[in-house]
Amino acid sequence: MQERDYVLNHSQADQLEVSKVLRNTYGLLAITLAFSGLVAFLSQRANVPYPNFFVVLIGFYGLFFLTYKLRDSAWGLVSTLALTGFMGYTLGPILNRYLGMANGAEVISSAFSMTALVFFGLSAYVLTTRKDMSFLSGFITAGFFVLLAAVLASFFFQISGLQLAISAGFVLFSSVCILFQTSAIIHGGERNYIMATISLYVSIYNLFISLLQIFGIMGGDD
């Protein structure tokens, strides 16, 4: 009897912990998306140039590892906002590029709507069915290296349709990452809401950028 009560209490404690991580993750995600959007709007209005490629890499990975180190402290929230704000800053010049197209506003609106639909749809699916998506870890690892190789190839070879294929690959990759991370939260694989937030934010960012590229290419003005 005591053993059964212990199991029940342990299960209830796990559920409470999962609920707490979910609330904190989606709350912080909403804040980071709003802050990132504000910074993107300001950088777009200021017409700032897109940073050097190496600056973007150093800025992103530097802030990412800083956030990882500070994930268990209040400073982790500060570094999270710094990271997402930096990504918003890089988004402004990209938006200006598309706004310079004849149908740029429509492309951005379509990419934004599709990103929201995909994210909420995938999240709702996992939260409703509560399926364990941990089996996707191998796909994510393989997908990362395949996409990395494709991106490197695009720097050296001018292959027709490669950019469209890379963007489509990132859409699939980001979607799988959203499924995996959401599942990790509800099944106890991820207990740190700061890292869960960063993972979901990066997936949403990549999803939006990839859809922008796809709609821009399909629009015939890219």
PDB file of C-alpha atoms in Angstrom:
ATOM      1  CA  MET A   1       0.000   0.000   0.000  1.00  0.00           C
ATOM      2  CA  GLN A   2       2.766   2.401   0.955  1.00  0.00           C
ATOM      3  CA  GLU A   3       4.642   1.496  -2.219  1.00  0.00           C
ATOM      4  CA  ARG A   4       1.575   2.261  -4.328  1.00  0.00           C
ATOM      5  CA  ASP A   5       1.089   5.606  -2.582  1.00  0.00           C
ATOM      6  CA  TYR A   6       4.739   6.424  -3.232  1.00  0.00           C
ATOM      7  CA  VAL A   7       4.337   5.646  -6.945  1.00  0.00           C
ATOM      8  CA  LEU A   8       1.192   7.789  -7.146  1.00  0.00           C
ATOM      9  CA  ASN A   9       2.804  10.692  -5.326  1.00  0.00           C
ATOM     10  CA  HIS A  10       5.889  10.432  -7.516  1.00  0.00           C
ATOM     11  CA  SER A  11       3.716  10.426 -10.655  1.00  0.00           C
ATOM     12  CA  GLN A  12       1.755  13.457  -9.456  1.00  0.00           C
ATOM     13  CA  ALA A  13       4.985  15.292  -8.688  1.00  0.00           C
ATOM     14  CA  ASP A  14       6.256  14.546 -12.202  1.00  0.00           C
ATOM     15  CA  GLN A  15       3.045  15.857 -13.734  1.00  0.00           C
ATOM     16  CA  LEU A  16       3.249  19.030 -11.672  1.00  0.00           C
ATOM     17  CA  GLU A  17       6.857  19.511 -12.775  1.00  0.00           C
ATOM     18  CA  VAL A  18       5.919  18.978 -16.434  1.00  0.00           C
ATOM     19  CA  SER A  19       3.054  21.475 -16.149  1.00  0.00           C
ATOM     20  CA  LYS A  20       5.402  24.018 -14.585  1.00  0.00           C
ATOM     21  CA  VAL A  21       8.004  23.594 -17.328  1.00  0.00           C
ATOM     22  CA  LEU A  22       5.304  23.912 -20.002  1.00  0.00           C
ATOM     23  CA  ARG A  23       3.885  27.114 -18.499  1.00  0.00           C
ATOM     24  CA  ASN A  24       7.297  28.678 -18.058  1.00  0.00           C
ATOM     25  CA  THR A  25       8.457  27.623 -21.525  1.00  0.00           C
ATOM     26  CA  TYR A  26       5.467  28.998 -23.430  1.00  0.00           C
ATOM     27  CA  GLY A  27       5.386  32.110 -21.272  1.00  0.00           C
ATOM     28  CA  LEU A  28       9.060  32.857 -21.927  1.00  0.00           C
ATOM     29  CA  LEU A  29       8.670  31.890 -25.593  1.00  0.00           C
ATOM     30  CA  ALA A  30       5.880  34.453 -25.999  1.00  0.00           C
ATOM     31  CA  ILE A  31       8.079  37.118 -24.397  1.00  0.00           C
ATOM     32  CA  THR A  32      11.114  36.286 -26.552  1.00  0.00           C
ATOM     33  CA  LEU A  33       9.065  36.241 -29.761  1.00  0.00           C
ATOM     34  CA  ALA A  34       7.525  39.618 -28.913  1.00  0.00           C
ATOM     35  CA  PHE A  35      10.914  41.101 -27.995  1.00  0.00           C
ATOM     36  CA  SER A  36      12.572  39.629 -31.068  1.00  0.00           C
ATOM     37  CA  GLY A  37       9.760  40.978 -33.247  1.00  0.00           C
ATOM     38  CA  LEU A  38      10.169  44.451 -31.744  1.00  0.00           C
ATOM     39  CA  VAL A  39      13.930  44.437 -32.380  1.00  0.00           C
ATOM     40  CA  ALA A  40      13.340  43.159 -35.930  1.00  0.00           C
ATOM     41  CA  PHE A  41      10.866  46.001 -36.535  1.00  0.00           C
ATOM     42  CA  LEU A  42      13.307  48.610 -35.214  1.00  0.00           C
ATOM     43  CA  SER A  43      16.245  47.264 -37.245  1.00  0.00           C
ATOM     44  CA  GLN A  44      14.027  47.087 -40.325  1.00  0.00           C
ATOM     45  CA  ARG A  45      12.860  50.678 -39.864  1.00  0.00           C
ATOM     46  CA  ALA A  46      16.429  51.820 -39.254  1.00  0.00           C
ATOM     47  CA  ASN A  47      17.457  50.033 -42.448  1.00  0.00           C
ATOM     48  CA  VAL A  48      20.523  48.498 -40.792  1.00  0.00           C
ATOM     49  CA  PRO A  49      22.749  46.294 -42.977  1.00  0.00           C
ATOM     50  CA  TYR A  50      22.889  42.552 -42.460  1.00  0.00           C
ATOM     51  CA  PRO A  51      25.847  41.668 -40.194  1.00  0.00           C
ATOM     52  CA  ASN A  52      28.885  39.858 -41.499  1.00  0.00           C
ATOM     53  CA  PHE A  53      28.392  36.077 -41.700  1.00  0.00           C
ATOM     54  CA  PHE A  54      31.060  35.437 -39.091  1.00  0.00           C
ATOM     55  CA  VAL A  55      29.572  38.070 -36.792  1.00  0.00           C
ATOM     56  CA  VAL A  56      26.252  36.237 -36.969  1.00  0.00           C
ATOM     57  CA  LEU A  57      27.895  32.890 -36.211  1.00  0.00           C
ATOM     58  CA  ILE A  58      29.951  34.249 -33.308  1.00  0.00           C
ATOM     59  CA  GLY A  59      27.025  36.249 -31.949  1.00  0.00           C
ATOM     60  CA  PHE A  60      24.567  33.365 -32.093  1.00  0.00           C
ATOM     61  CA  TYR A  61      26.801  30.585 -30.780  1.00  0.00           C
ATOM     62  CA  GLY A  62      28.450  32.845 -28.227  1.00  0.00           C
ATOM     63  CA  LEU A  63      25.110  33.893 -26.765  1.00  0.00           C
ATOM     64  CA  PHE A  64      23.776  30.348 -27.055  1.00  0.00           C
ATOM     65  CA  PHE A  65      26.609  28.850 -25.004  1.00  0.00           C
ATOM     66  CA  LEU A  66      26.368  31.734 -22.539  1.00  0.00           C
ATOM     67  CA  THR A  67      22.677  30.965 -22.086  1.00  0.00           C
ATOM     68  CA  TYR A  68      23.497  27.292 -21.657  1.00  0.00           C
ATOM     69  CA  LYS A  69      25.980  28.119 -18.899  1.00  0.00           C
ATOM     70  CA  LEU A  70      23.514  30.453 -17.153  1.00  0.00           C
ATOM     71  CA  ARG A  71      20.422  28.305 -17.704  1.00  0.00           C
ATOM     72  CA  ASP A  72      19.922  27.613 -13.987  1.00  0.00           C
ATOM     73  CA  SER A  73      20.142  31.232 -12.852  1.00  0.00           C
ATOM     74  CA  ALA A  74      18.201  34.459 -13.346  1.00  0.00           C
ATOM     75  CA  TRP A  75      21.001  35.661 -15.632  1.00  0.00           C
ATOM     76  CA  GLY A  76      19.898  32.945 -18.042  1.00  0.00           C
ATOM     77  CA  LEU A  77      16.774  35.008 -18.707  1.00  0.00           C
ATOM     78  CA  VAL A  78      18.931  38.024 -19.557  1.00  0.00           C
ATOM     79  CA  SER A  79      21.116  36.037 -21.958  1.00  0.00           C
ATOM     80  CA  THR A  80      17.982  34.485 -23.499  1.00  0.00           C
ATOM     81  CA  LEU A  81      16.634  37.940 -24.299  1.00  0.00           C
ATOM     82  CA  ALA A  82      20.069  38.959 -25.597  1.00  0.00           C
ATOM     83  CA  LEU A  83      20.161  35.948 -27.918  1.00  0.00           C
ATOM     84  CA  THR A  84      16.625  36.353 -29.246  1.00  0.00           C
ATOM     85  CA  GLY A  85      17.101  40.104 -29.544  1.00  0.00           C
ATOM     86  CA  PHE A  86      20.250  39.530 -31.611  1.00  0.00           C
ATOM     87  CA  MET A  87      18.340  37.156 -33.885  1.00  0.00           C
ATOM     88  CA  GLY A  88      15.603  39.770 -34.228  1.00  0.00           C
ATOM     89  CA  TYR A  89      18.284  42.288 -35.211  1.00  0.00           C
ATOM     90  CA  THR A  90      19.461  39.987 -38.019  1.00  0.00           C
ATOM     91  CA  LEU A  91      15.864  39.520 -39.173  1.00  0.00           C
ATOM     92  CA  GLY A  92      15.308  43.225 -39.876  1.00  0.00           C
ATOM     93  CA  PRO A  93      17.615  43.423 -42.946  1.00  0.00           C
ATOM     94  CA  ILE A  94      16.119  40.172 -44.268  1.00  0.00           C
ATOM     95  CA  LEU A  95      12.630  41.633 -44.067  1.00  0.00           C
ATOM     96  CA  ASN A  96      13.808  44.752 -45.900  1.00  0.00           C
ATOM     97  CA  ARG A  97      15.136  42.581 -48.681  1.00  0.00           C
ATOM     98  CA  TYR A  98      11.756  40.959 -49.183  1.00  0.00           C
ATOM     99  CA  LEU A  99       9.870  44.216 -48.791  1.00  0.00           C
ATOM    100  CA  GLY A 100      11.880  45.436 -51.768  1.00  0.00           C
ATOM    101  CA  MET A 101      10.175  42.797 -53.918  1.00  0.00           C
ATOM    102  CA  ALA A 102       6.972  43.547 -55.817  1.00  0.00           C
ATOM    103  CA  ASN A 103       5.011  41.057 -53.702  1.00  0.00           C
ATOM    104  CA  GLY A 104       7.258  41.260 -50.636  1.00  0.00           C
ATOM    105  CA  ALA A 105       4.551  42.117 -48.122  1.00  0.00           C
ATOM    106  CA  GLU A 106       2.484  39.151 -49.312  1.00  0.00           C
ATOM    107  CA  VAL A 107       5.502  36.821 -49.076  1.00  0.00           C
ATOM    108  CA  ILE A 108       6.217  37.915 -45.488  1.00  0.00           C
ATOM    109  CA  SER A 109       2.566  37.631 -44.488  1.00  0.00           C
ATOM    110  CA  SER A 110       2.303  34.137 -46.003  1.00  0.00           C
ATOM    111  CA  ALA A 111       5.509  32.963 -44.305  1.00  0.00           C
ATOM    112  CA  PHE A 112       4.380  34.369 -40.949  1.00  0.00           C
ATOM    113  CA  SER A 113       0.926  32.760 -41.189  1.00  0.00           C
ATOM    114  CA  MET A 114       2.348  29.403 -42.258  1.00  0.00           C
ATOM    115  CA  THR A 115       4.934  29.477 -39.470  1.00  0.00           C
ATOM    116  CA  ALA A 116       2.247  30.122 -36.865  1.00  0.00           C
ATOM    117  CA  LEU A 117       0.022  27.399 -38.322  1.00  0.00           C
ATOM    118  CA  VAL A 118       2.823  24.811 -38.364  1.00  0.00           C
ATOM    119  CA  PHE A 119       4.027  25.615 -34.855  1.00  0.00           C
ATOM    120  CA  PHE A 120       0.612  25.617 -33.198  1.00  0.00           C
ATOM    121  CA  GLY A 121      -0.504  22.579 -35.185  1.00  0.00           C
ATOM    122  CA  LEU A 122       2.523  20.458 -34.286  1.00  0.00           C
ATOM    123  CA  SER A 123       2.510  21.599 -30.664  1.00  0.00           C
ATOM    124  CA  ALA A 124      -1.199  20.863 -30.303  1.00  0.00           C
ATOM    125  CA  TYR A 125      -0.699  17.416 -31.837  1.00  0.00           C
ATOM    126  CA  VAL A 126       1.986  16.417 -29.341  1.00  0.00           C
ATOM    127  CA  LEU A 127       0.237  17.998 -26.351  1.00  0.00           C
ATOM    128  CA  THR A 128      -3.045  16.304 -27.260  1.00  0.00           C
ATOM    129  CA  THR A 129      -1.783  12.839 -28.170  1.00  0.00           C
ATOM    130  CA  ARG A 130       1.154  12.950 -25.703  1.00  0.00           C
ATOM    131  CA  LYS A 131       3.148  10.732 -28.056  1.00  0.00           C
ATOM    132  CA  ASP A 132       6.795  10.109 -27.257  1.00  0.00           C
ATOM    133  CA  MET A 133       8.838  11.580 -30.113  1.00  0.00           C
ATOM    134  CA  SER A 134      12.240  10.624 -28.712  1.00  0.00           C
ATOM    135  CA  PHE A 135      12.730   8.268 -31.688  1.00  0.00           C
ATOM    136  CA  LEU A 136      13.246  11.379 -33.825  1.00  0.00           C
ATOM    137  CA  SER A 137      16.632  12.123 -32.235  1.00  0.00           C
ATOM    138  CA  GLY A 138      18.480  10.062 -34.853  1.00  0.00           C
ATOM    139  CA  PHE A 139      16.667  11.857 -37.677  1.00  0.00           C
ATOM    140  CA  ILE A 140      17.560  15.236 -36.178  1.00  0.00           C
ATOM    141  CA  THR A 141      21.237  14.323 -35.930  1.00  0.00           C
ATOM    142  CA  ALA A 142      21.362  12.991 -39.490  1.00  0.00           C
ATOM    143  CA  GLY A 143      19.324  15.933 -40.779  1.00  0.00           C
ATOM    144  CA  PHE A 144      21.696  18.423 -39.181  1.00  0.00           C
ATOM    145  CA  PHE A 145      24.736  17.010 -40.977  1.00  0.00           C
ATOM    146  CA  VAL A 146      22.891  16.647 -44.285  1.00  0.00           C
ATOM    147  CA  LEU A 147      21.739  20.264 -44.163  1.00  0.00           C
ATOM    148  CA  LEU A 148      25.197  21.419 -43.104  1.00  0.00           C
ATOM    149  CA  ALA A 149      26.734  19.641 -46.095  1.00  0.00           C
ATOM    150  CA  ALA A 150      24.106  21.123 -48.426  1.00  0.00           C
ATOM    151  CA  VAL A 151      24.706  24.657 -47.113  1.00  0.00           C
ATOM    152  CA  LEU A 152      28.478  24.273 -47.562  1.00  0.00           C
ATOM    153  CA  ALA A 153      27.928  22.927 -51.076  1.00  0.00           C
ATOM    154  CA  SER A 154      25.818  25.976 -51.944  1.00  0.00           C
ATOM    155  CA  PHE A 155      28.847  28.196 -51.238  1.00  0.00           C
ATOM    156  CA  PHE A 156      31.015  26.391 -53.791  1.00  0.00           C
ATOM    157  CA  PHE A 157      28.593  25.084 -56.429  1.00  0.00           C
ATOM    158  CA  GLN A 158      25.849  26.853 -58.331  1.00  0.00           C
ATOM    159  CA  ILE A 159      23.325  24.021 -58.550  1.00  0.00           C
ATOM    160  CA  SER A 160      19.883  24.818 -59.886  1.00  0.00           C
ATOM    161  CA  GLY A 161      17.190  24.290 -57.262  1.00  0.00           C
ATOM    162  CA  LEU A 162      19.657  23.659 -54.444  1.00  0.00           C
ATOM    163  CA  GLN A 163      18.577  26.716 -52.429  1.00  0.00           C
ATOM    164  CA  LEU A 164      14.933  25.673 -52.697  1.00  0.00           C
ATOM    165  CA  ALA A 165      15.839  22.145 -51.596  1.00  0.00           C
ATOM    166  CA  ILE A 166      17.815  23.493 -48.622  1.00  0.00           C
ATOM    167  CA  SER A 167      14.916  25.709 -47.552  1.00  0.00           C
ATOM    168  CA  ALA A 168      12.481  22.794 -47.839  1.00  0.00           C
ATOM    169  CA  GLY A 169      14.898  20.678 -45.811  1.00  0.00           C
ATOM    170  CA  PHE A 170      15.027  23.302 -43.067  1.00  0.00           C
ATOM    171  CA  VAL A 171      11.223  23.440 -42.965  1.00  0.00           C
ATOM    172  CA  LEU A 172      11.106  19.682 -42.391  1.00  0.00           C
ATOM    173  CA  PHE A 173      14.021  19.789 -39.938  1.00  0.00           C
ATOM    174  CA  SER A 174      12.507  22.623 -37.895  1.00  0.00           C
ATOM    175  CA  SER A 175       9.122  20.890 -37.800  1.00  0.00           C
ATOM    176  CA  VAL A 176      10.699  17.689 -36.492  1.00  0.00           C
ATOM    177  CA  CYS A 177      12.612  19.686 -33.864  1.00  0.00           C
ATOM    178  CA  ILE A 178       9.351  21.252 -32.641  1.00  0.00           C
ATOM    179  CA  LEU A 179       7.783  17.798 -32.299  1.00  0.00           C
ATOM    180  CA  PHE A 180      10.853  16.437 -30.514  1.00  0.00           C
ATOM    181  CA  GLN A 181      11.282  19.335 -28.087  1.00  0.00           C
ATOM    182  CA  THR A 182       7.601  19.514 -27.156  1.00  0.00           C
ATOM    183  CA  SER A 183       7.588  15.779 -26.524  1.00  0.00           C
ATOM    184  CA  ALA A 184      10.772  16.081 -24.430  1.00  0.00           C
ATOM    185  CA  ILE A 185       9.024  18.586 -22.162  1.00  0.00           C
ATOM    186  CA  ILE A 186       5.874  16.556 -21.514  1.00  0.00           C
ATOM    187  CA  HIS A 187       7.791  13.303 -21.041  1.00  0.00           C
ATOM    188  CA  GLY A 188      10.327  14.766 -18.629  1.00  0.00           C
ATOM    189  CA  GLY A 189      13.279  14.729 -20.998  1.00  0.00           C
ATOM    190  CA  GLU A 190      13.648  18.497 -20.719  1.00  0.00           C
ATOM    191  CA  ARG A 191      13.230  20.083 -17.288  1.00  0.00           C
ATOM    192  CA  ASN A 192      14.933  23.412 -17.968  1.00  0.00           C
ATOM    193  CA  TYR A 193      12.445  25.866 -19.451  1.00  0.00           C
ATOM    194  CA  ILE A 194      15.146  28.280 -20.637  1.00  0.00           C
ATOM    195  CA  MET A 195      16.774  25.663 -22.874  1.00  0.00           C
ATOM    196  CA  ALA A 196      13.352  24.443 -24.007  1.00  0.00           C
ATOM    197  CA  THR A 197      12.465  28.022 -24.964  1.00  0.00           C
ATOM    198  CA  ILE A 198      15.698  28.554 -26.895  1.00  0.00           C
ATOM    199  CA  SER A 199      15.221  25.283 -28.783  1.00  0.00           C
ATOM    200  CA  LEU A 200      11.666  26.173 -29.807  1.00  0.00           C
ATOM    201  CA  TYR A 201      12.608  29.759 -30.665  1.00  0.00           C
ATOM    202  CA  VAL A 202      15.441  28.674 -32.980  1.00  0.00           C
ATOM    203  CA  SER A 203      13.118  26.171 -34.688  1.00  0.00           C
ATOM    204  CA  ILE A 204      10.475  28.864 -35.220  1.00  0.00           C
ATOM    205  CA  TYR A 205      13.086  31.327 -36.517  1.00  0.00           C
ATOM    206  CA  ASN A 206      14.523  28.813 -38.990  1.00  0.00           C
ATOM    207  CA  LEU A 207      11.037  27.774 -40.058  1.00  0.00           C
ATOM    208  CA  PHE A 208      10.050  31.380 -40.777  1.00  0.00           C
ATOM    209  CA  ILE A 209      13.266  32.193 -42.686  1.00  0.00           C
ATOM    210  CA  SER A 210      12.978  29.001 -44.749  1.00  0.00           C
ATOM    211  CA  LEU A 211       9.351  29.683 -45.645  1.00  0.00           C
ATOM    212  CA  LEU A 212      10.315  33.235 -46.630  1.00  0.00           C
ATOM    213  CA  GLN A 213      12.882  31.826 -49.027  1.00  0.00           C
ATOM    214  CA  ILE A 214      10.478  29.267 -50.471  1.00  0.00           C
ATOM    215  CA  PHE A 215       7.667  31.757 -51.024  1.00  0.00           C
ATOM    216  CA  GLY A 216      10.162  34.283 -52.404  1.00  0.00           C
ATOM    217  CA  ILE A 217      11.530  31.767 -54.909  1.00  0.00           C
ATOM    218  CA  MET A 218       8.067  30.565 -55.885  1.00  0.00           C
ATOM    219  CA  GLY A 219       7.005  34.184 -56.326  1.00  0.00           C
ATOM    220  CA  GLY A 220       9.590  34.445 -59.082  1.00  0.00           C
ATOM    221  CA  ASP A 221      11.153  37.636 -57.753  1.00  0.00           C
ATOM    222  CA  ASP A 222      14.094  36.211 -55.790  1.00  0.00           C
TER     223      ASP A 222
END
